[in-house]
């Protein structure tokens, strides 16, 4: 009986040790996978935006979308979900305890930077919950950053006054400005201001000192 109890205790102890080792190993693997996927996806997306200058990555939102897609692919996840503020992305797997949360700290194709923080909740082999986190900041050299151009939209100061803007008498009012990557094709449609007493007819375009200038025409 004594030998049986000793054997039983030894077996239980061995099982506990194995579970602990498996848990530690599982967390280490997840931590390594998370860090590798995060760094690789951020670097790849920034390279796509600033070095190879892929045409579909023509603004910061496109940079973020490319990074999220690349990261989820490297983590072998399925569909993704964007939170209301547009900065946190969540992916849930079949494991109810497993969830990825990505927070975009910075993303700018013009300054050549992307920074993100990720946390992953998961379930250990023993059923307990675990969590690992990782963060990365990737920056490209100044000479590799994508040059930017601008489109400026102006309205006459009289219209700006009627619309309640802080205008300067005698000067066209800068109503809106679009910043985009050099060489990209951008949509020039914006919401036209039509304060009471003015009817918008169209935009008069011209290029001034390398900047495209649109001035609103009213009747």
Coordinates of N, CA and C in Angstrom, one line a residue:
X1 N 0.8 -1.2 0.0 CA 0.0 0.0 0.0 C 0.9 1.3 0.0
X2 N 1.9 1.2 0.8 CA 2.8 2.3 0.9 C 3.5 2.6 -0.5
X3 N 3.9 1.5 -1.1 CA 4.5 1.7 -2.4 C 3.6 2.2 -3.5
X4 N 2.3 1.8 -3.3 CA 1.3 2.3 -4.2 C 1.0 3.8 -4.1
X5 N 1.0 4.3 -2.8 CA 0.8 5.7 -2.6 C 2.0 6.5 -3.1
X6 N 3.2 6.0 -2.9 CA 4.4 6.7 -3.4 C 4.3 6.8 -4.9
X7 N 3.9 5.7 -5.6 CA 3.9 5.6 -7.0 C 2.8 6.6 -7.5
X8 N 1.7 6.7 -6.8 CA 0.6 7.6 -7.2 C 1.0 9.0 -7.1
X9 N 1.7 9.3 -6.0 CA 2.1 10.7 -5.7 C 3.2 11.1 -6.8
X10 N 4.0 10.2 -7.1 CA 5.1 10.4 -8.1 C 4.4 10.7 -9.5
X11 N 3.4 9.9 -9.8 CA 2.7 10.0 -11.1 C 2.0 11.4 -11.2
X12 N 1.3 11.8 -10.1 CA 0.7 13.1 -10.0 C 1.7 14.2 -10.2
X13 N 2.8 14.1 -9.4 CA 3.8 15.1 -9.5 C 4.4 15.2 -10.9
X14 N 4.6 14.1 -11.5 CA 5.1 14.1 -12.9 C 4.2 14.8 -13.8
X15 N 2.9 14.5 -13.7 CA 1.9 15.1 -14.6 C 1.9 16.6 -14.4
X16 N 1.9 17.0 -13.1 CA 1.9 18.5 -12.8 C 3.1 19.2 -13.4
X17 N 4.3 18.5 -13.3 CA 5.5 19.1 -13.9 C 5.4 19.2 -15.4
X18 N 4.9 18.2 -16.0 CA 4.7 18.2 -17.5 C 3.8 19.3 -17.9
X19 N 2.7 19.5 -17.1 CA 1.7 20.5 -17.5 C 2.3 21.9 -17.3
X20 N 3.1 22.1 -16.3 CA 3.8 23.3 -16.0 C 4.8 23.6 -17.2
X21 N 5.5 22.6 -17.5 CA 6.5 22.8 -18.6 C 5.8 23.1 -19.9
X22 N 4.7 22.4 -20.2 CA 4.0 22.6 -21.4 C 3.4 24.0 -21.4
X23 N 2.9 24.5 -20.3 CA 2.4 25.9 -20.2 C 3.5 26.9 -20.4
X24 N 4.6 26.7 -19.8 CA 5.7 27.7 -20.0 C 6.2 27.6 -21.5
X25 N 6.3 26.4 -22.0 CA 6.7 26.3 -23.4 C 5.7 26.9 -24.4
X26 N 4.4 26.7 -24.0 CA 3.3 27.3 -24.8 C 3.3 28.8 -24.8
X27 N 3.6 29.4 -23.7 CA 3.7 30.9 -23.6 C 4.9 31.4 -24.4
X28 N 6.0 30.7 -24.2 CA 7.2 31.1 -24.9 C 7.0 31.1 -26.4
X29 N 6.4 30.0 -26.9 CA 6.1 29.9 -28.3 C 5.2 31.0 -28.8
X30 N 4.2 31.3 -28.1 CA 3.2 32.3 -28.5 C 3.9 33.7 -28.5
X31 N 4.7 34.0 -27.5 CA 5.4 35.2 -27.4 C 6.4 35.4 -28.6
X32 N 7.1 34.4 -28.9 CA 8.0 34.4 -30.0 C 7.3 34.6 -31.3
X33 N 6.2 33.9 -31.5 CA 5.4 34.0 -32.7 C 4.8 35.4 -32.9
X34 N 4.3 35.9 -31.8 CA 3.7 37.3 -31.8 C 4.7 38.3 -32.1
X35 N 5.9 38.3 -31.5 CA 6.9 39.3 -31.8 C 7.4 39.2 -33.2
X36 N 7.6 38.0 -33.7 CA 8.1 37.8 -35.0 C 7.1 38.3 -36.1
X37 N 5.8 37.9 -35.9 CA 4.8 38.3 -36.9 C 4.6 39.8 -36.9
X38 N 4.6 40.4 -35.7 CA 4.4 41.9 -35.6 C 5.5 42.6 -36.2
X39 N 6.7 42.3 -35.9 CA 7.9 43.0 -36.5 C 7.9 42.8 -38.0
X40 N 7.7 41.6 -38.5 CA 7.8 41.3 -39.9 C 6.7 42.0 -40.7
X41 N 5.5 42.0 -40.1 CA 4.3 42.6 -40.8 C 4.5 44.2 -40.9
X42 N 5.0 44.8 -39.8 CA 5.2 46.2 -39.8 C 6.3 46.6 -40.8
X43 N 7.4 45.9 -40.8 CA 8.5 46.2 -41.7 C 8.1 46.0 -43.1
X44 N 7.4 44.9 -43.4 CA 6.9 44.7 -44.8 C 6.0 45.7 -45.3
X45 N 5.0 46.1 -44.5 CA 4.0 47.1 -44.9 C 4.7 48.5 -45.1
X46 N 5.6 48.9 -44.2 CA 6.3 50.1 -44.4 C 7.2 50.1 -45.6
X47 N 7.8 49.0 -45.9 CA 8.6 48.9 -47.1 C 7.7 49.0 -48.4
X48 N 6.5 48.4 -48.3 CA 5.6 48.5 -49.5 C 5.2 49.9 -49.7
X49 N 5.0 50.7 -48.6 CA 4.5 52.0 -48.7 C 5.5 53.0 -49.1
X50 N 6.7 52.9 -48.5 CA 7.8 53.9 -48.7 C 8.9 53.6 -49.6
X51 N 9.2 52.3 -49.8 CA 10.3 51.9 -50.7 C 9.8 51.5 -52.0
X52 N 9.0 50.4 -52.1 CA 8.5 49.9 -53.4 C 7.4 50.9 -53.9
X53 N 6.8 51.6 -52.9 CA 5.7 52.6 -53.3 C 4.6 51.9 -54.1
X54 N 4.0 50.9 -53.5 CA 2.9 50.2 -54.1 C 1.7 51.2 -54.2
X55 N 1.1 51.3 -55.4 CA 0.1 52.3 -55.7 C -1.1 52.2 -54.8
X56 N -1.4 51.0 -54.3 CA -2.7 50.8 -53.5 C -2.5 51.4 -52.1
X57 N -1.2 51.6 -51.7 CA -0.9 52.1 -50.4 C -0.6 53.6 -50.5
X58 N -1.6 54.4 -50.7 CA -1.4 55.9 -51.0 C -1.8 56.8 -49.9
X59 N -2.2 56.3 -48.7 CA -2.4 57.1 -47.6 C -2.2 56.3 -46.3
X60 N -2.4 56.9 -45.2 CA -2.1 56.3 -43.9 C -3.1 55.2 -43.6
X61 N -4.3 55.4 -44.0 CA -5.3 54.3 -43.7 C -5.0 53.0 -44.5
X62 N -4.5 53.2 -45.7 CA -4.1 52.1 -46.6 C -2.9 51.4 -46.0
X63 N -2.0 52.2 -45.4 CA -0.8 51.6 -44.7 C -1.3 50.7 -43.5
X64 N -2.2 51.2 -42.7 CA -2.7 50.4 -41.6 C -3.4 49.2 -42.1
X65 N -4.3 49.3 -43.1 CA -5.0 48.1 -43.6 C -4.0 47.1 -44.1
X66 N -3.0 47.5 -44.8 CA -2.0 46.5 -45.3 C -1.3 45.8 -44.2
X67 N -0.9 46.6 -43.1 CA -0.2 46.0 -42.0 C -1.1 45.0 -41.3
X68 N -2.4 45.4 -41.0 CA -3.3 44.5 -40.3 C -3.5 43.2 -41.1
X69 N -3.7 43.3 -42.4 CA -3.8 42.1 -43.3 C -2.6 41.2 -43.2
X70 N -1.4 41.8 -43.3 CA -0.2 41.1 -43.3 C 0.0 40.4 -41.9
X71 N -0.3 41.1 -40.9 CA -0.1 40.6 -39.5 C -1.0 39.4 -39.3
X72 N -2.3 39.5 -39.6 CA -3.3 38.4 -39.4 C -2.9 37.2 -40.2
X73 N -2.4 37.5 -41.4 CA -1.9 36.3 -42.2 C -0.8 35.6 -41.6
X74 N 0.2 36.3 -41.0 CA 1.3 35.7 -40.4 C 1.0 35.0 -39.1
X75 N -0.1 35.4 -38.5 CA -0.6 34.8 -37.3 C -1.6 33.6 -37.6
X76 N -1.8 33.4 -38.9 CA -2.7 32.3 -39.3 C -4.1 32.5 -38.8
X77 N -4.6 33.7 -38.8 CA -5.9 34.0 -38.3 C -6.9 34.1 -39.4
X78 N -8.2 34.2 -39.1 CA -9.2 34.3 -40.1 C -9.7 35.7 -40.3
X79 N -10.9 36.0 -40.1 CA -11.5 37.3 -40.3 C -11.1 38.3 -39.2
X80 N -11.2 39.6 -39.5 CA -10.8 40.6 -38.5 C -12.0 41.5 -38.3
X81 N -11.9 42.3 -37.2 CA -12.9 43.2 -36.8 C -12.3 44.5 -36.4
X82 N -12.8 45.7 -36.8 CA -12.3 47.0 -36.5 C -13.2 47.6 -35.5
X83 N -12.6 48.2 -34.4 CA -13.4 48.9 -33.4 C -14.0 50.2 -33.9
X84 N -14.9 50.8 -33.2 CA -15.5 52.1 -33.6 C -14.5 53.2 -33.9
X85 N -13.5 53.3 -33.0 CA -12.5 54.4 -33.2 C -11.5 54.1 -34.3
X86 N -11.5 52.9 -34.9 CA -10.7 52.6 -36.0 C -9.3 52.3 -35.6
X87 N -8.9 52.1 -34.4 CA -7.5 52.0 -34.0 C -7.3 50.6 -33.3
X88 N -8.3 49.9 -32.9 CA -8.1 48.6 -32.3 C -8.7 47.5 -33.2
X89 N -8.0 46.5 -33.5 CA -8.5 45.4 -34.3 C -8.5 44.1 -33.5
X90 N -9.6 43.4 -33.6 CA -9.7 42.2 -32.8 C -10.0 40.9 -33.7
X91 N -9.4 39.9 -33.4 CA -9.6 38.6 -34.1 C -9.8 37.5 -33.1
X92 N -10.9 36.8 -33.2 CA -11.2 35.7 -32.3 C -11.1 34.4 -33.0
X93 N -10.6 33.3 -32.4 CA -10.5 32.0 -33.0 C -11.5 31.1 -32.4
X94 N -11.4 29.8 -32.8 CA -12.4 28.9 -32.2 C -12.2 28.7 -30.7
X95 N -11.0 28.9 -30.2 CA -10.7 28.9 -28.8 C -11.4 30.1 -28.2
X96 N -12.4 30.0 -27.4 CA -13.1 31.2 -26.8 C -12.2 32.1 -26.0
X97 N -11.1 31.5 -25.5 CA -10.2 32.3 -24.7 C -9.1 32.9 -25.5
X98 N -9.0 32.7 -26.8 CA -8.0 33.3 -27.6 C -8.5 34.5 -28.4
X99 N -7.8 35.6 -28.2 CA -8.2 36.9 -28.9 C -7.0 37.7 -29.1
X100 N -6.9 38.3 -30.3 CA -5.8 39.3 -30.6 C -6.4 40.7 -30.6
X101 N -5.6 41.6 -30.0 CA -6.0 43.0 -30.0 C -4.8 43.8 -30.5
X102 N -5.0 44.6 -31.5 CA -3.9 45.4 -32.1 C -4.3 46.9 -32.0
X103 N -3.4 47.6 -31.4 CA -3.5 49.1 -31.3 C -2.5 49.8 -32.1
X104 N -3.0 50.6 -33.1 CA -2.0 51.3 -33.9 C -1.6 52.6 -33.2
X105 N -0.4 52.7 -32.9 CA 0.1 53.9 -32.1 C 0.5 55.0 -33.1
X106 N 1.0 54.6 -34.3 CA 1.4 55.6 -35.3 C 1.5 55.0 -36.6
X107 N 1.1 55.7 -37.6 CA 1.2 55.2 -39.0 C 1.2 56.4 -40.0
X108 N 2.3 56.6 -40.6 CA 2.5 57.8 -41.5 C 3.5 57.4 -42.6
X109 N 2.9 57.3 -43.8 CA 3.8 57.0 -45.0 C 4.7 58.2 -45.4
X110 N 4.3 59.4 -44.9 CA 5.1 60.6 -45.3 C 6.3 60.7 -44.4
X111 N 6.1 60.4 -43.1 CA 7.3 60.4 -42.1 C 8.0 59.1 -42.1
X112 N 7.4 58.1 -42.7 CA 8.1 56.8 -42.8 C 8.1 56.1 -41.4
X113 N 6.9 55.9 -40.8 CA 6.9 55.3 -39.5 C 5.6 54.5 -39.3
X114 N 5.7 53.4 -38.6 CA 4.5 52.6 -38.2 C 4.9 52.0 -36.8
X115 N 4.0 52.2 -35.9 CA 4.2 51.7 -34.6 C 2.9 51.0 -34.1
X116 N 3.0 49.8 -33.5 CA 1.8 49.1 -33.1 C 2.1 48.3 -31.8
X117 N 1.0 48.0 -31.1 CA 1.1 47.2 -29.8 C 0.1 46.1 -29.9
X118 N 0.4 44.9 -29.6 CA -0.5 43.7 -29.8 C -0.5 42.9 -28.5
X119 N -1.7 42.5 -28.1 CA -1.8 41.5 -27.0 C -2.6 40.3 -27.5
X120 N -2.3 39.2 -27.0 CA -3.0 37.9 -27.3 C -3.4 37.2 -26.1
X121 N -4.7 37.0 -25.9 CA -5.2 36.1 -24.9 C -5.4 34.7 -25.4
X122 N -5.0 33.7 -24.6 CA -5.1 32.3 -25.0 C -5.4 31.4 -23.9
X123 N -5.6 30.1 -24.2 CA -5.9 29.1 -23.1 C -4.7 28.2 -23.0
X124 N -4.2 28.0 -21.8 CA -3.1 27.0 -21.6 C -3.7 25.6 -21.7
X125 N -2.8 24.6 -21.9 CA -3.2 23.2 -21.9 C -4.0 22.7 -20.7
X126 N -3.8 23.4 -19.6 CA -4.5 23.0 -18.4 C -5.9 23.8 -18.2
X127 N -6.2 24.6 -19.2 CA -7.4 25.3 -19.2 C -7.4 26.7 -18.6
X128 N -6.3 27.1 -18.0 CA -6.1 28.4 -17.5 C -5.9 29.4 -18.6
X129 N -6.2 30.7 -18.3 CA -6.0 31.7 -19.3 C -4.6 32.4 -19.2
X130 N -4.1 32.7 -20.4 CA -2.8 33.4 -20.4 C -2.8 34.6 -21.4
X131 N -1.8 35.4 -21.3 CA -1.7 36.6 -22.1 C -0.3 36.9 -22.4
X132 N 0.0 37.3 -23.7 CA 1.3 37.8 -24.1 C 1.1 39.1 -24.8
X133 N 2.1 39.9 -24.7 CA 2.1 41.2 -25.4 C 3.4 41.5 -26.2
X134 N 3.3 42.3 -27.2 CA 4.5 42.7 -28.0 C 4.2 44.1 -28.6
X135 N 5.3 44.8 -28.9 CA 5.1 46.1 -29.6 C 6.3 46.3 -30.5
X136 N 6.1 47.1 -31.5 CA 7.2 47.4 -32.4 C 7.1 48.8 -33.0
X137 N 8.2 49.4 -33.4 CA 8.2 50.7 -34.1 C 9.2 50.5 -35.2
X138 N 8.7 50.7 -36.4 CA 9.5 50.6 -37.6 C 9.7 52.0 -38.3
X139 N 10.9 52.4 -38.7 CA 11.1 53.7 -39.3 C 12.0 53.5 -40.5
X140 N 11.7 54.2 -41.6 CA 12.6 54.1 -42.8 C 13.4 55.4 -42.8
X141 N 14.5 55.3 -43.5 CA 15.4 56.4 -43.6 C 14.7 57.6 -44.4
X142 N 15.1 58.8 -44.0 CA 14.5 60.0 -44.6 C 14.5 60.0 -46.1
X143 N 15.6 59.6 -46.7 CA 15.7 59.7 -48.2 C 14.8 58.6 -48.8
X144 N 14.3 57.6 -48.1 CA 13.4 56.6 -48.6 C 12.0 56.9 -48.4
X145 N 11.7 58.0 -47.7 CA 10.3 58.3 -47.4 C 9.6 58.8 -48.6
X146 N 8.3 58.5 -48.7 CA 7.6 58.9 -49.9 C 7.3 60.4 -49.9
X147 N 7.6 61.1 -50.9 CA 7.3 62.6 -51.0 C 5.8 62.8 -51.1
X148 N 5.3 63.9 -50.6 CA 3.9 64.1 -50.6 C 3.6 65.4 -51.4
X149 N 2.4 65.4 -51.9 CA 1.9 66.6 -52.6 C 0.5 67.0 -52.0
X150 N 0.1 68.2 -52.4 CA -1.2 68.7 -51.8 C -2.1 69.2 -52.9
X151 N -3.4 69.1 -52.5 CA -4.5 69.7 -53.3 C -5.2 70.6 -52.3
X152 N -5.2 71.9 -52.6 CA -5.9 72.9 -51.8 C -7.2 73.4 -52.4
X153 N -8.2 73.5 -51.6 CA -9.5 73.9 -52.0 C -9.9 75.2 -51.3
X154 N -10.1 76.2 -52.1 CA -10.4 77.6 -51.6 C -11.8 78.0 -51.9
X155 N -12.4 78.8 -51.1 CA -13.7 79.5 -51.4 C -13.5 81.0 -51.2
X156 N -14.2 81.8 -51.9 CA -14.1 83.3 -51.7 C -14.4 83.7 -50.3
X157 N -13.8 84.8 -49.8 CA -13.9 85.2 -48.4 C -15.4 85.5 -48.1
X158 N -16.1 86.0 -49.1 CA -17.5 86.4 -48.9 C -18.3 85.1 -48.5
X159 N -18.0 84.0 -49.2 CA -18.7 82.7 -48.9 C -18.3 82.2 -47.6
X160 N -17.0 82.3 -47.3 CA -16.5 81.9 -46.0 C -17.1 82.7 -44.8
X161 N -17.4 83.9 -45.1 CA -18.1 84.8 -44.1 C -19.5 84.3 -43.9
X162 N -20.2 84.0 -45.0 CA -21.6 83.5 -44.9 C -21.7 82.1 -44.2
X163 N -20.6 81.3 -44.4 CA -20.6 80.0 -43.8 C -20.1 80.0 -42.3
X164 N -19.7 81.2 -41.8 CA -19.3 81.3 -40.5 C -17.8 80.9 -40.2
X165 N -17.0 80.9 -41.2 CA -15.6 80.6 -41.1 C -14.8 81.8 -40.6
X166 N -13.6 81.5 -40.1 CA -12.7 82.6 -39.6 C -11.9 83.1 -40.8
X167 N -12.5 84.0 -41.6 CA -11.9 84.4 -42.9 C -11.1 85.7 -42.7
X168 N -10.3 86.0 -43.8 CA -9.6 87.3 -43.9 C -10.1 88.0 -45.1
X169 N -10.6 89.2 -44.9 CA -11.3 90.0 -45.9 C -10.3 90.2 -47.1
X170 N -10.8 89.9 -48.3 CA -10.0 90.1 -49.5 C -9.1 88.9 -49.9
X171 N -9.1 87.8 -49.0 CA -8.3 86.6 -49.3 C -9.2 85.4 -49.5
X172 N -8.9 84.6 -50.4 CA -9.6 83.3 -50.5 C -9.3 82.5 -49.3
X173 N -10.3 81.7 -48.8 CA -10.3 81.0 -47.6 C -9.9 79.5 -47.9
X174 N -8.9 79.0 -47.2 CA -8.5 77.6 -47.4 C -9.6 76.7 -46.8
X175 N -10.5 76.1 -47.6 CA -11.6 75.3 -47.1 C -11.2 73.9 -46.7
X176 N -10.3 73.3 -47.6 CA -10.0 71.9 -47.3 C -8.6 71.7 -48.0
X177 N -7.9 70.7 -47.4 CA -6.6 70.3 -48.0 C -6.4 68.8 -48.0
X178 N -6.0 68.3 -49.2 CA -5.8 66.8 -49.3 C -4.3 66.6 -49.4
X179 N -3.7 65.7 -48.6 CA -2.3 65.4 -48.8 C -2.2 64.0 -49.3
X180 N -1.4 63.7 -50.3 CA -1.3 62.4 -50.9 C 0.1 62.1 -51.3
X181 N 0.4 60.9 -51.6 CA 1.7 60.5 -52.0 C 2.0 60.9 -53.5
X182 N 3.2 61.4 -53.7 CA 3.5 61.9 -55.1 C 3.4 60.8 -56.1
X183 N 2.7 61.2 -57.2 CA 2.5 60.3 -58.3 C 1.2 59.5 -58.2
X184 N 0.5 59.6 -57.1 CA -0.7 58.8 -56.9 C -1.9 59.6 -57.5
X185 N -2.9 58.8 -58.0 CA -4.1 59.4 -58.5 C -5.1 59.5 -57.3
X186 N -5.7 60.6 -57.1 CA -6.6 60.8 -55.9 C -7.9 61.3 -56.4
X187 N -8.9 61.0 -55.6 CA -10.3 61.5 -55.8 C -10.4 63.0 -55.4
X188 N -10.8 63.8 -56.4 CA -10.9 65.3 -56.1 C -12.2 65.7 -55.6
X189 N -13.2 64.8 -55.5 CA -14.5 65.1 -55.1 C -14.6 65.4 -53.6
X190 N -15.1 66.5 -53.1 CA -15.3 66.8 -51.7 C -16.7 67.5 -51.6
X191 N -17.1 67.6 -50.4 CA -18.4 68.2 -50.2 C -18.3 69.7 -50.3
X192 N -19.1 70.3 -51.3 CA -19.0 71.7 -51.5 C -19.8 72.5 -50.5
X193 N -19.2 73.6 -50.0 CA -19.9 74.4 -49.1 C -20.9 75.3 -49.8
X194 N -22.2 75.3 -49.4 CA -23.2 76.1 -50.0 C -24.0 76.8 -48.9
X195 N -23.4 77.9 -48.4 CA -24.2 78.6 -47.4 C -25.3 79.4 -48.0
X196 N -26.2 79.8 -47.2 CA -27.5 80.5 -47.7 C -27.1 81.7 -48.5
X197 N -27.7 81.7 -49.7 CA -27.5 82.8 -50.6 C -26.5 82.6 -51.7
X198 N -25.8 81.4 -51.6 CA -24.8 81.0 -52.6 C -25.1 79.7 -53.2
X199 N -24.9 79.5 -54.5 CA -25.1 78.3 -55.2 C -23.8 77.9 -55.9
X200 N -23.3 76.7 -55.5 CA -22.0 76.2 -56.0 C -22.2 75.8 -57.4
X201 N -21.2 76.2 -58.3 CA -21.3 75.9 -59.7 C -20.1 74.9 -60.1
X202 N -19.0 75.0 -59.4 CA -17.9 74.1 -59.8 C -16.6 74.6 -59.2
X203 N -15.5 74.0 -59.7 CA -14.2 74.3 -59.2 C -13.3 74.8 -60.4
X204 N -12.6 75.9 -60.1 CA -11.6 76.4 -61.1 C -10.3 75.9 -60.6
X205 N -9.6 75.1 -61.5 CA -8.3 74.5 -61.0 C -7.1 75.2 -61.7
X206 N -6.0 75.3 -60.9 CA -4.8 75.8 -61.4 C -3.6 75.2 -60.6
X207 N -2.4 75.2 -61.1 CA -1.3 74.8 -60.3 C -0.4 75.9 -60.0
X208 N -0.1 76.0 -58.7 CA 0.7 77.2 -58.2 C 1.8 76.7 -57.3
X209 N 3.0 76.9 -57.7 CA 4.2 76.5 -57.0 C 4.2 75.0 -56.7
X210 N 3.7 74.2 -57.7 CA 3.7 72.8 -57.5 C 2.5 72.2 -56.8
X211 N 1.7 73.1 -56.3 CA 0.5 72.7 -55.5 C -0.8 72.9 -56.4
X212 N -1.6 71.9 -56.5 CA -2.9 72.0 -57.2 C -3.9 72.8 -56.4
X213 N -4.4 73.9 -57.0 CA -5.3 74.8 -56.3 C -6.7 74.7 -57.0
X214 N -7.7 74.5 -56.2 CA -9.1 74.5 -56.6 C -9.8 75.7 -56.0
X215 N -10.4 76.5 -56.8 CA -11.2 77.7 -56.2 C -12.6 77.5 -56.6
X216 N -13.5 77.6 -55.6 CA -14.9 77.4 -55.8 C -15.5 78.5 -56.6
X217 N -16.4 78.2 -57.5 CA -17.2 79.2 -58.3 C -18.6 79.2 -57.8
X218 N -19.2 80.4 -57.6 CA -20.6 80.5 -57.1 C -21.3 81.4 -58.0
X219 N -22.6 81.3 -57.9 CA -23.5 82.3 -58.6 C -24.4 83.0 -57.6

